[in-house]
Amino acid sequence: MDRTPGTAIVKLPPAATAVDQLDPQSPAERVGAAFLVRHPARTRDAYANALRTWSTWCSEQGLDLLAVQRAHVERWLRHLEEQGRSPATRAQYLSALSGYYAEAIDLEVIARNPVARIRRPATGQDSPRLGLDVDEVRRLLHAAALAGPRDAALASLLLHCGLRISEALGLTLGDLSTSRGHRTARVLRKGGAVHQVPLPAPAAHAVDALLADRGLAAATGAFFDATPLFVDSEGRQLDRFDAGRIVRRLARAASIRKAVSPHSLRHSFVTLALDAGVPLRDVQDSAGHADPKTTRRYDRGRHSLDRFAGYAVAAHVG
């Protein structure tokens, strides 16, 4: 990639583990490495993606990353909004930028944080995206089965187990096991907690079909086997961008017209579990939510109109 004169490009590999992995002659890259190295893997990936997006935009505008001003950041936020990026995404991107420039101040590379006084977008209390209904879930699972064992296993783990996409893609053969009669997957949750997630029959069958297709056998507690469960045609572990493309392709094949992402499938797991009468606390635990408010947030947006108290008042008054 050619560099625009006067522009600093930040190389931000998600797996960066040391400052000296990057160009020591580039202050912007050293700041990026120093900032990212302090975060756990999932947060690091999200922040790295935000900083890449910002770096790309600055390159297109001919801006030096370490010489930008508040007005440039505000213009970038308007650009993101025009692209349809959600308030939650914009807020996360701003958080990444704020941390990056705070690191630059600590390293005495710049004097002021251009993000410091920018107001974060209001994200609201309800999830802005709706999950799939039962018919859409069935159609998507059917499309996944037709697409092949890998896509079927991925869709099943998201829909039947409610895994985050990072949790599903992070699975290895050594994470698959059996415990007290349950087929399980060892999952690294947000915050670093490790949970044994039971695999319902459809998910277990889908995983077994994927293993058979790859000529592999499920591990029985051999946690040292780090062979990734989900790989592409060349044997490389899938990333979240690969997964996004797979889910969008399956949604098109299932004739689902609304926007669907891997998170939409996890969202569907929560809402369908609540519809099925599963207690909120059990859904919270199954989804790995630290706070029940998060679980309720997934459900409120769908039924907020139906539950409006005014209907009950009108019926009561007559």
CSV table of N, CA and C in Angstrom, one decimal, residues 34-199:
chain,number,residue,atom,x,y,z
A,34,ALA,N,1.8,-0.2,21.8
A,34,ALA,CA,1.8,-0.1,23.3
A,34,ALA,C,0.4,0.0,23.8
A,35,PHE,N,-0.6,0.5,23.0
A,35,PHE,CA,-2.0,0.6,23.5
A,35,PHE,C,-2.6,-0.7,23.4
A,36,LEU,N,-2.4,-1.5,22.3
A,36,LEU,CA,-3.2,-2.7,22.2
A,36,LEU,C,-2.6,-3.9,23.1
A,37,VAL,N,-1.3,-3.9,23.3
A,37,VAL,CA,-0.7,-5.0,24.1
A,37,VAL,C,-1.3,-5.1,25.5
A,38,ARG,N,-1.9,-4.1,26.0
A,38,ARG,CA,-2.4,-4.2,27.4
A,38,ARG,C,-3.8,-4.7,27.5
A,39,HIS,N,-4.4,-5.0,26.3
A,39,HIS,CA,-5.8,-5.5,26.4
A,39,HIS,C,-5.9,-7.0,26.0
A,40,PRO,N,-7.0,-7.7,26.6
A,40,PRO,CA,-7.2,-9.1,26.2
A,40,PRO,C,-7.5,-9.2,24.8
A,41,ALA,N,-7.4,-10.5,24.3
A,41,ALA,CA,-7.4,-10.7,22.8
A,41,ALA,C,-8.6,-10.1,22.2
A,42,ARG,N,-9.8,-10.4,22.7
A,42,ARG,CA,-11.1,-10.0,22.0
A,42,ARG,C,-11.2,-8.4,22.0
A,43,THR,N,-10.8,-7.8,23.1
A,43,THR,CA,-10.9,-6.3,23.1
A,43,THR,C,-9.8,-5.8,22.2
A,44,ARG,N,-8.6,-6.4,22.1
A,44,ARG,CA,-7.6,-6.0,21.2
A,44,ARG,C,-8.0,-6.1,19.8
A,45,ASP,N,-8.7,-7.1,19.4
A,45,ASP,CA,-9.2,-7.3,18.1
A,45,ASP,C,-10.2,-6.2,17.7
A,46,ALA,N,-11.1,-5.9,18.6
A,46,ALA,CA,-12.1,-4.9,18.4
A,46,ALA,C,-11.5,-3.5,18.2
A,47,TYR,N,-10.5,-3.2,19.1
A,47,TYR,CA,-9.9,-1.9,19.1
A,47,TYR,C,-9.0,-1.8,17.9
A,48,ALA,N,-8.3,-2.9,17.5
A,48,ALA,CA,-7.4,-2.8,16.3
A,48,ALA,C,-8.3,-2.6,15.1
A,49,ASN,N,-9.4,-3.2,15.0
A,49,ASN,CA,-10.3,-2.9,13.8
A,49,ASN,C,-10.7,-1.5,13.8
A,50,ALA,N,-11.1,-0.9,15.0
A,50,ALA,CA,-11.5,0.5,15.0
A,50,ALA,C,-10.3,1.4,14.5
A,51,LEU,N,-9.1,1.1,15.0
A,51,LEU,CA,-8.0,2.0,14.7
A,51,LEU,C,-7.6,1.8,13.2
A,52,ARG,N,-7.8,0.6,12.6
A,52,ARG,CA,-7.5,0.4,11.2
A,52,ARG,C,-8.5,1.3,10.4
A,53,THR,N,-9.8,1.3,10.8
A,53,THR,CA,-10.8,2.0,10.1
A,53,THR,C,-10.4,3.5,10.1
A,54,TRP,N,-10.0,4.0,11.3
A,54,TRP,CA,-9.6,5.4,11.5
A,54,TRP,C,-8.4,5.7,10.7
A,55,SER,N,-7.4,4.8,10.7
A,55,SER,CA,-6.1,5.0,10.0
A,55,SER,C,-6.4,5.1,8.5
A,56,THR,N,-7.3,4.2,8.0
A,56,THR,CA,-7.6,4.2,6.5
A,56,THR,C,-8.2,5.5,6.1
A,57,TRP,N,-9.2,6.0,6.9
A,57,TRP,CA,-9.9,7.2,6.6
A,57,TRP,C,-8.8,8.4,6.6
A,58,CYS,N,-8.0,8.4,7.6
A,58,CYS,CA,-7.0,9.5,7.7
A,58,CYS,C,-6.1,9.4,6.5
A,59,SER,N,-5.7,8.2,6.0
A,59,SER,CA,-4.9,8.1,4.8
A,59,SER,C,-5.6,8.7,3.6
A,60,GLU,N,-6.9,8.4,3.5
A,60,GLU,CA,-7.6,8.9,2.4
A,60,GLU,C,-7.7,10.4,2.4
A,61,GLN,N,-7.7,11.0,3.6
A,61,GLN,CA,-7.9,12.4,3.7
A,61,GLN,C,-6.5,13.1,3.7
A,62,GLY,N,-5.4,12.4,3.7
A,62,GLY,CA,-4.1,13.0,3.7
A,62,GLY,C,-3.7,13.5,5.1
A,63,LEU,N,-4.2,12.9,6.2
A,63,LEU,CA,-4.0,13.4,7.5
A,63,LEU,C,-3.0,12.5,8.2
A,64,ASP,N,-2.1,13.2,9.0
A,64,ASP,CA,-1.2,12.5,9.9
A,64,ASP,C,-1.9,12.1,11.2
A,65,LEU,N,-1.8,10.8,11.5
A,65,LEU,CA,-2.6,10.3,12.7
A,65,LEU,C,-2.2,11.1,14.0
A,66,LEU,N,-1.0,11.5,14.1
A,66,LEU,CA,-0.5,12.2,15.3
A,66,LEU,C,-0.6,13.7,15.2
A,67,ALA,N,-1.3,14.2,14.2
A,67,ALA,CA,-1.5,15.6,14.1
A,67,ALA,C,-2.9,16.0,13.8
A,68,VAL,N,-3.8,15.1,14.0
A,68,VAL,CA,-5.3,15.4,13.8
A,68,VAL,C,-5.8,16.2,14.9
A,69,GLN,N,-6.9,16.9,14.6
A,69,GLN,CA,-7.6,17.7,15.6
A,69,GLN,C,-9.0,17.2,15.8
A,70,ARG,N,-9.7,17.8,16.8
A,70,ARG,CA,-11.0,17.4,17.2
A,70,ARG,C,-12.0,17.5,16.0
A,71,ALA,N,-11.8,18.5,15.1
A,71,ALA,CA,-12.7,18.6,14.0
A,71,ALA,C,-12.6,17.4,13.0
A,72,HIS,N,-11.4,16.9,12.9
A,72,HIS,CA,-11.2,15.7,12.0
A,72,HIS,C,-11.9,14.5,12.6
A,73,VAL,N,-11.9,14.3,13.9
A,73,VAL,CA,-12.5,13.2,14.5
A,73,VAL,C,-14.1,13.3,14.3
A,74,GLU,N,-14.6,14.5,14.5
A,74,GLU,CA,-16.0,14.7,14.4
A,74,GLU,C,-16.5,14.5,12.9
A,75,ARG,N,-15.6,14.9,12.0
A,75,ARG,CA,-15.9,14.7,10.6
A,75,ARG,C,-16.0,13.2,10.3
A,76,TRP,N,-15.0,12.4,10.9
A,76,TRP,CA,-15.0,11.0,10.7
A,76,TRP,C,-16.2,10.3,11.3
A,77,LEU,N,-16.7,10.8,12.4
A,77,LEU,CA,-17.9,10.3,13.0
A,77,LEU,C,-19.1,10.5,12.1
A,78,ARG,N,-19.2,11.7,11.5
A,78,ARG,CA,-20.3,11.9,10.6
A,78,ARG,C,-20.2,11.0,9.4
A,79,HIS,N,-19.0,10.7,9.0
A,79,HIS,CA,-18.8,9.8,7.9
A,79,HIS,C,-19.3,8.4,8.2
A,80,LEU,N,-19.0,7.9,9.5
A,80,LEU,CA,-19.4,6.6,9.9
A,80,LEU,C,-20.9,6.6,10.0
A,81,GLU,N,-21.5,7.6,10.5
A,81,GLU,CA,-23.0,7.7,10.6
A,81,GLU,C,-23.6,7.6,9.2
A,82,GLU,N,-23.1,8.3,8.3
A,82,GLU,CA,-23.6,8.3,6.9
A,82,GLU,C,-23.4,6.9,6.3
A,83,GLN,N,-22.5,6.1,6.8
A,83,GLN,CA,-22.3,4.7,6.3
A,83,GLN,C,-23.3,3.8,6.9
A,84,GLY,N,-24.0,4.3,7.9
A,84,GLY,CA,-25.0,3.4,8.6
A,84,GLY,C,-24.4,2.7,9.8
A,85,ARG,N,-23.2,3.1,10.3
A,85,ARG,CA,-22.7,2.5,11.5
A,85,ARG,C,-23.5,2.8,12.7
A,86,SER,N,-23.8,1.9,13.6
A,86,SER,CA,-24.7,2.1,14.7
A,86,SER,C,-24.1,3.0,15.8
A,87,PRO,N,-24.9,3.6,16.6
A,87,PRO,CA,-24.3,4.4,17.7
A,87,PRO,C,-23.4,3.6,18.6
A,88,ALA,N,-23.7,2.3,18.8
A,88,ALA,CA,-22.9,1.4,19.7
A,88,ALA,C,-21.5,1.2,19.0
A,89,THR,N,-21.5,1.0,17.7
A,89,THR,CA,-20.2,0.9,17.0
A,89,THR,C,-19.4,2.2,17.0
A,90,ARG,N,-20.1,3.3,16.8
A,90,ARG,CA,-19.4,4.6,16.8
A,90,ARG,C,-18.8,4.9,18.2
A,91,ALA,N,-19.6,4.5,19.2
A,91,ALA,CA,-19.1,4.7,20.6
A,91,ALA,C,-17.9,3.8,20.9
A,92,GLN,N,-17.9,2.6,20.4
A,92,GLN,CA,-16.7,1.7,20.6
A,92,GLN,C,-15.5,2.2,19.9
A,93,TYR,N,-15.7,2.7,18.6
A,93,TYR,CA,-14.6,3.3,17.9
A,93,TYR,C,-14.0,4.5,18.6
A,94,LEU,N,-14.9,5.3,19.2
A,94,LEU,CA,-14.4,6.5,19.9
A,94,LEU,C,-13.6,6.1,21.1
A,95,SER,N,-14.0,5.0,21.8
A,95,SER,CA,-13.3,4.5,22.9
A,95,SER,C,-11.9,4.1,22.5
A,96,ALA,N,-11.8,3.4,21.4
A,96,ALA,CA,-10.5,3.0,20.9
A,96,ALA,C,-9.6,4.2,20.6
A,97,LEU,N,-10.2,5.2,19.9
A,97,LEU,CA,-9.4,6.3,19.6
A,97,LEU,C,-8.9,7.1,20.8
A,98,SER,N,-9.8,7.2,21.8
A,98,SER,CA,-9.5,7.9,23.0
A,98,SER,C,-8.3,7.2,23.7
A,99,GLY,N,-8.4,5.9,23.8
A,99,GLY,CA,-7.3,5.1,24.5
A,99,GLY,C,-6.0,5.3,23.7
A,100,TYR,N,-6.1,5.2,22.4
A,100,TYR,CA,-4.9,5.3,21.5
A,100,TYR,C,-4.2,6.7,21.8
A,101,TYR,N,-4.9,7.8,21.8
A,101,TYR,CA,-4.3,9.1,21.9
A,101,TYR,C,-3.9,9.3,23.4
A,102,ALA,N,-4.6,8.7,24.3
A,102,ALA,CA,-4.1,8.8,25.7
A,102,ALA,C,-2.8,8.1,25.9
A,103,GLU,N,-2.6,7.0,25.1
A,103,GLU,CA,-1.3,6.3,25.1
A,103,GLU,C,-0.2,7.2,24.5
A,104,ALA,N,-0.6,7.9,23.4
A,104,ALA,CA,0.4,8.8,22.8
A,104,ALA,C,0.8,9.9,23.7
A,105,ILE,N,-0.1,10.4,24.5
A,105,ILE,CA,0.2,11.4,25.5
A,105,ILE,C,1.2,10.9,26.6
A,106,ASP,N,0.9,9.6,27.0
A,106,ASP,CA,1.8,9.0,28.0
A,106,ASP,C,3.2,8.8,27.5
A,107,LEU,N,3.3,8.5,26.2
A,107,LEU,CA,4.6,8.3,25.6
A,107,LEU,C,5.2,9.6,25.1
A,108,GLU,N,4.6,10.7,25.4
A,108,GLU,CA,5.1,12.0,25.1
A,108,GLU,C,5.3,12.2,23.6
A,109,VAL,N,4.3,11.6,22.8
A,109,VAL,CA,4.3,11.8,21.4
A,109,VAL,C,3.5,13.0,21.0
A,110,ILE,N,2.4,13.2,21.7
A,110,ILE,CA,1.5,14.3,21.4
A,110,ILE,C,1.2,15.0,22.8
A,111,ALA,N,0.7,16.2,22.7
A,111,ALA,CA,0.4,17.0,24.0
A,111,ALA,C,-1.1,16.9,24.4
A,112,ARG,N,-2.0,16.8,23.4
A,112,ARG,CA,-3.4,16.8,23.7
A,112,ARG,C,-4.2,15.7,23.0
A,113,ASN,N,-5.2,15.2,23.7
A,113,ASN,CA,-6.0,14.1,23.1
A,113,ASN,C,-7.2,14.8,22.3
A,114,PRO,N,-7.2,14.5,20.9
A,114,PRO,CA,-8.2,15.2,20.1
A,114,PRO,C,-9.6,14.6,20.3
A,115,VAL,N,-9.7,13.5,21.1
A,115,VAL,CA,-11.0,12.9,21.3
A,115,VAL,C,-11.6,13.3,22.7
A,116,ALA,N,-10.8,13.9,23.5
A,116,ALA,CA,-11.1,14.1,24.9
A,116,ALA,C,-12.5,14.7,25.2
A,117,ARG,N,-12.9,15.7,24.4
A,117,ARG,CA,-14.1,16.4,24.7
A,117,ARG,C,-15.2,16.1,23.7
A,118,ILE,N,-15.1,15.0,22.9
A,118,ILE,CA,-16.1,14.7,22.0
A,118,ILE,C,-17.2,13.8,22.7
A,119,ARG,N,-18.4,14.2,22.6
A,119,ARG,CA,-19.5,13.5,23.2
A,119,ARG,C,-19.8,12.1,22.5
A,120,ARG,N,-19.9,11.1,23.4
A,120,ARG,CA,-20.1,9.7,22.8
A,120,ARG,C,-21.5,9.6,22.3
A,121,PRO,N,-21.8,8.9,21.2
A,121,PRO,CA,-23.1,8.7,20.7
A,121,PRO,C,-24.0,7.9,21.8
A,122,ALA,N,-25.2,8.4,21.9
A,122,ALA,CA,-26.2,7.7,22.8
A,122,ALA,C,-26.6,6.3,22.2
A,123,THR,N,-26.4,5.3,23.0
A,123,THR,CA,-26.6,3.9,22.5
A,123,THR,C,-28.0,3.4,22.9
A,124,GLY,N,-28.7,4.0,23.8
A,124,GLY,CA,-30.0,3.6,24.2
A,124,GLY,C,-30.0,2.3,25.1
A,125,GLN,N,-31.1,1.9,25.6
A,125,GLN,CA,-31.2,0.8,26.5
A,125,GLN,C,-31.6,-0.5,25.8
A,126,ASP,N,-32.2,-0.4,24.6
A,126,ASP,CA,-32.6,-1.6,23.8
A,126,ASP,C,-31.7,-1.9,22.7
A,127,SER,N,-31.6,-3.2,22.4
A,127,SER,CA,-30.8,-3.6,21.2
A,127,SER,C,-31.5,-3.1,20.0
A,128,PRO,N,-30.8,-2.4,19.1
A,128,PRO,CA,-31.4,-1.9,17.9
A,128,PRO,C,-31.7,-2.9,16.8
A,129,ARG,N,-31.1,-4.1,17.0
A,129,ARG,CA,-31.3,-5.1,16.0
A,129,ARG,C,-32.2,-6.2,16.5
A,130,LEU,N,-33.1,-6.7,15.6
A,130,LEU,CA,-34.0,-7.8,16.0
A,130,LEU,C,-33.4,-9.1,15.6
A,131,GLY,N,-33.6,-10.2,16.4
A,131,GLY,CA,-33.2,-11.5,16.0
A,131,GLY,C,-34.1,-12.1,15.0
A,132,LEU,N,-33.9,-13.3,14.6
A,132,LEU,CA,-34.7,-14.0,13.7
A,132,LEU,C,-35.9,-14.7,14.4
A,133,ASP,N,-37.0,-14.8,13.7
A,133,ASP,CA,-38.1,-15.5,14.2
A,133,ASP,C,-37.9,-17.0,14.0
A,134,VAL,N,-38.8,-17.8,14.5
A,134,VAL,CA,-38.7,-19.3,14.4
A,134,VAL,C,-38.6,-19.8,13.0
A,135,ASP,N,-39.4,-19.2,12.1
A,135,ASP,CA,-39.4,-19.6,10.7
A,135,ASP,C,-38.1,-19.3,10.0
A,136,GLU,N,-37.6,-18.1,10.3
A,136,GLU,CA,-36.4,-17.6,9.7
A,136,GLU,C,-35.2,-18.5,10.2
A,137,VAL,N,-35.2,-18.8,11.5
A,137,VAL,CA,-34.2,-19.7,12.0
A,137,VAL,C,-34.2,-21.0,11.3
A,138,ARG,N,-35.3,-21.6,11.2
A,138,ARG,CA,-35.4,-22.9,10.5
A,138,ARG,C,-34.9,-22.8,9.0
A,139,ARG,N,-35.3,-21.8,8.4
A,139,ARG,CA,-34.8,-21.6,7.0
A,139,ARG,C,-33.3,-21.4,6.9
A,140,LEU,N,-32.7,-20.6,7.8
A,140,LEU,CA,-31.3,-20.4,7.8
A,140,LEU,C,-30.6,-21.7,8.1
A,141,LEU,N,-31.0,-22.5,9.1
A,141,LEU,CA,-30.4,-23.8,9.4
A,141,LEU,C,-30.5,-24.7,8.2
A,142,HIS,N,-31.6,-24.7,7.5
A,142,HIS,CA,-31.7,-25.5,6.3
A,142,HIS,C,-30.7,-25.1,5.3
A,143,ALA,N,-30.6,-23.8,5.1
A,143,ALA,CA,-29.6,-23.3,4.1
A,143,ALA,C,-28.2,-23.7,4.5
A,144,ALA,N,-27.9,-23.6,5.8
A,144,ALA,CA,-26.6,-24.0,6.3
A,144,ALA,C,-26.3,-25.4,6.1
A,145,ALA,N,-27.3,-26.3,6.3
A,145,ALA,CA,-27.1,-27.7,6.0
A,145,ALA,C,-26.8,-28.0,4.6
A,146,LEU,N,-27.4,-27.3,3.7
A,146,LEU,CA,-27.2,-27.5,2.2
A,146,LEU,C,-25.8,-26.9,1.9
A,147,ALA,N,-25.3,-25.9,2.6
A,147,ALA,CA,-24.0,-25.3,2.3
A,147,ALA,C,-22.9,-26.2,2.6
A,148,GLY,N,-23.0,-27.0,3.6
A,148,GLY,CA,-21.9,-27.9,4.0
A,148,GLY,C,-21.7,-28.0,5.5
A,149,PRO,N,-20.9,-29.0,5.9
A,149,PRO,CA,-20.8,-29.2,7.4
A,149,PRO,C,-20.2,-28.1,8.2
A,150,ARG,N,-19.3,-27.3,7.6
A,150,ARG,CA,-18.7,-26.2,8.3
A,150,ARG,C,-19.7,-25.1,8.6
A,151,ASP,N,-20.5,-24.7,7.6
A,151,ASP,CA,-21.5,-23.7,7.8
A,151,ASP,C,-22.6,-24.2,8.7
A,152,ALA,N,-22.9,-25.4,8.6
A,152,ALA,CA,-24.0,-26.0,9.4
A,152,ALA,C,-23.6,-26.0,10.9
A,153,ALA,N,-22.3,-26.3,11.2
A,153,ALA,CA,-21.8,-26.3,12.5
A,153,ALA,C,-21.7,-24.9,13.1
A,154,LEU,N,-21.3,-24.0,12.3
A,154,LEU,CA,-21.2,-22.6,12.8
A,154,LEU,C,-22.5,-22.0,13.1
A,155,ALA,N,-23.5,-22.2,12.2
A,155,ALA,CA,-24.8,-21.7,12.4
A,155,ALA,C,-25.5,-22.3,13.6
A,156,SER,N,-25.2,-23.6,13.8
A,156,SER,CA,-25.8,-24.3,15.0
A,156,SER,C,-25.3,-23.9,16.3
A,157,LEU,N,-23.9,-23.6,16.4
A,157,LEU,CA,-23.3,-23.2,17.6
A,157,LEU,C,-23.8,-21.8,18.0
A,158,LEU,N,-24.1,-21.0,17.0
A,158,LEU,CA,-24.6,-19.6,17.2
A,158,LEU,C,-26.1,-19.6,17.6
A,159,LEU,N,-26.9,-20.4,17.0
A,159,LEU,CA,-28.3,-20.4,17.2
A,159,LEU,C,-28.7,-21.4,18.3
A,160,HIS,N,-28.1,-22.5,18.4
A,160,HIS,CA,-28.5,-23.5,19.5
A,160,HIS,C,-27.8,-23.3,20.8
A,161,CYS,N,-26.6,-22.7,20.7
A,161,CYS,CA,-25.8,-22.5,22.0
A,161,CYS,C,-25.6,-21.0,22.3
A,162,GLY,N,-26.0,-20.1,21.4
A,162,GLY,CA,-25.9,-18.7,21.8
A,162,GLY,C,-24.4,-18.2,21.9
A,163,LEU,N,-23.5,-18.9,21.3
A,163,LEU,CA,-22.1,-18.4,21.4
A,163,LEU,C,-21.8,-17.1,20.7
A,164,ARG,N,-20.9,-16.3,21.3
A,164,ARG,CA,-20.4,-15.1,20.6
A,164,ARG,C,-19.6,-15.7,19.4
A,165,ILE,N,-19.5,-14.9,18.4
A,165,ILE,CA,-18.7,-15.4,17.2
A,165,ILE,C,-17.3,-15.6,17.5
A,166,SER,N,-16.7,-14.8,18.4
A,166,SER,CA,-15.3,-15.0,18.8
A,166,SER,C,-15.2,-16.3,19.6
A,167,GLU,N,-16.2,-16.7,20.4
A,167,GLU,CA,-16.2,-17.9,21.1
A,167,GLU,C,-16.2,-19.1,20.2
A,168,ALA,N,-17.1,-19.0,19.2
A,168,ALA,CA,-17.2,-20.1,18.3
A,168,ALA,C,-16.0,-20.3,17.4
A,169,LEU,N,-15.4,-19.2,16.9
A,169,LEU,CA,-14.3,-19.3,16.1
A,169,LEU,C,-13.0,-19.7,16.8
A,170,GLY,N,-13.0,-19.4,18.1
A,170,GLY,CA,-11.9,-19.8,19.0
A,170,GLY,C,-11.8,-21.2,19.4
A,171,LEU,N,-12.9,-22.0,19.1
A,171,LEU,CA,-12.9,-23.4,19.5
A,171,LEU,C,-11.8,-24.2,18.8
A,172,THR,N,-11.2,-25.1,19.6
A,172,THR,CA,-10.2,-26.1,19.1
A,172,THR,C,-10.8,-27.5,19.3
A,173,LEU,N,-10.1,-28.5,18.7
A,173,LEU,CA,-10.5,-29.9,19.0
A,173,LEU,C,-10.4,-30.2,20.5
A,174,GLY,N,-9.4,-29.6,21.2
A,174,GLY,CA,-9.2,-29.9,22.6
A,174,GLY,C,-10.3,-29.3,23.4
A,175,ASP,N,-11.1,-28.4,22.9
A,175,ASP,CA,-12.2,-27.8,23.7
A,175,ASP,C,-13.4,-28.7,23.7
A,176,LEU,N,-13.5,-29.7,22.8
A,176,LEU,CA,-14.6,-30.5,22.7
A,176,LEU,C,-14.5,-31.7,23.7
A,177,SER,N,-15.5,-32.0,24.5
A,177,SER,CA,-15.4,-33.0,25.5
A,177,SER,C,-16.8,-33.5,25.9
A,178,THR,N,-16.8,-34.4,26.9
A,178,THR,CA,-18.0,-34.9,27.5
A,178,THR,C,-17.9,-34.8,29.0
A,179,SER,N,-19.0,-34.3,29.6
A,179,SER,CA,-19.0,-34.1,31.0
A,179,SER,C,-20.4,-34.5,31.6
A,180,ARG,N,-20.4,-35.5,32.5
A,180,ARG,CA,-21.6,-35.9,33.1
A,180,ARG,C,-22.7,-36.2,32.1
A,181,GLY,N,-22.4,-36.9,31.0
A,181,GLY,CA,-23.3,-37.3,30.0
A,181,GLY,C,-23.7,-36.2,29.0
A,182,HIS,N,-23.1,-35.0,29.1
A,182,HIS,CA,-23.3,-33.9,28.2
A,182,HIS,C,-22.1,-33.8,27.2
A,183,ARG,N,-22.4,-33.6,26.0
A,183,ARG,CA,-21.4,-33.1,25.0
A,183,ARG,C,-21.2,-31.7,25.3
A,184,THR,N,-19.9,-31.3,25.4
A,184,THR,CA,-19.6,-29.9,25.8
A,184,THR,C,-18.6,-29.3,24.9
A,185,ALA,N,-18.5,-27.9,25.0
A,185,ALA,CA,-17.4,-27.2,24.4
A,185,ALA,C,-16.9,-26.2,25.4
A,186,ARG,N,-15.6,-26.2,25.6
A,186,ARG,CA,-14.9,-25.3,26.5
A,186,ARG,C,-14.8,-24.0,25.8
A,187,VAL,N,-15.4,-23.0,26.4
A,187,VAL,CA,-15.5,-21.6,25.8
A,187,VAL,C,-14.8,-20.6,26.7
A,188,LEU,N,-14.0,-19.7,26.0
A,188,LEU,CA,-13.4,-18.6,26.7
A,188,LEU,C,-14.4,-17.4,26.6
A,189,ARG,N,-15.0,-17.1,27.8
A,189,ARG,CA,-16.0,-16.0,27.8
A,189,ARG,C,-15.3,-14.7,27.9
A,190,LYS,N,-16.1,-13.6,27.7
A,190,LYS,CA,-15.7,-12.3,27.9
A,190,LYS,C,-15.1,-12.1,29.3
A,191,GLY,N,-14.0,-11.4,29.5
A,191,GLY,CA,-13.4,-11.3,30.8
A,191,GLY,C,-12.4,-12.4,31.1
A,192,GLY,N,-12.3,-13.4,30.3
A,192,GLY,CA,-11.3,-14.4,30.5
A,192,GLY,C,-11.9,-15.7,31.3
A,193,ALA,N,-13.2,-15.7,31.6
A,193,ALA,CA,-13.7,-16.8,32.3
A,193,ALA,C,-13.9,-18.0,31.3
A,194,VAL,N,-13.6,-19.2,31.8
A,194,VAL,CA,-13.8,-20.4,31.0
A,194,VAL,C,-15.0,-21.2,31.4
A,195,HIS,N,-15.9,-21.4,30.5
A,195,HIS,CA,-17.2,-22.1,30.8
A,195,HIS,C,-17.3,-23.4,29.9
A,196,GLN,N,-17.9,-24.4,30.5
A,196,GLN,CA,-18.2,-25.6,29.7
A,196,GLN,C,-19.6,-25.4,29.2
A,197,VAL,N,-19.8,-25.3,27.9
A,197,VAL,CA,-21.1,-25.0,27.3
A,197,VAL,C,-21.7,-26.3,26.8
A,198,PRO,N,-22.8,-26.8,27.3
A,198,PRO,CA,-23.4,-28.0,26.7
A,198,PRO,C,-23.8,-27.8,25.2
A,199,LEU,N,-23.7,-28.9,24.5
A,199,LEU,CA,-24.1,-28.9,23.1
A,199,LEU,C,-25.4,-29.6,22.9
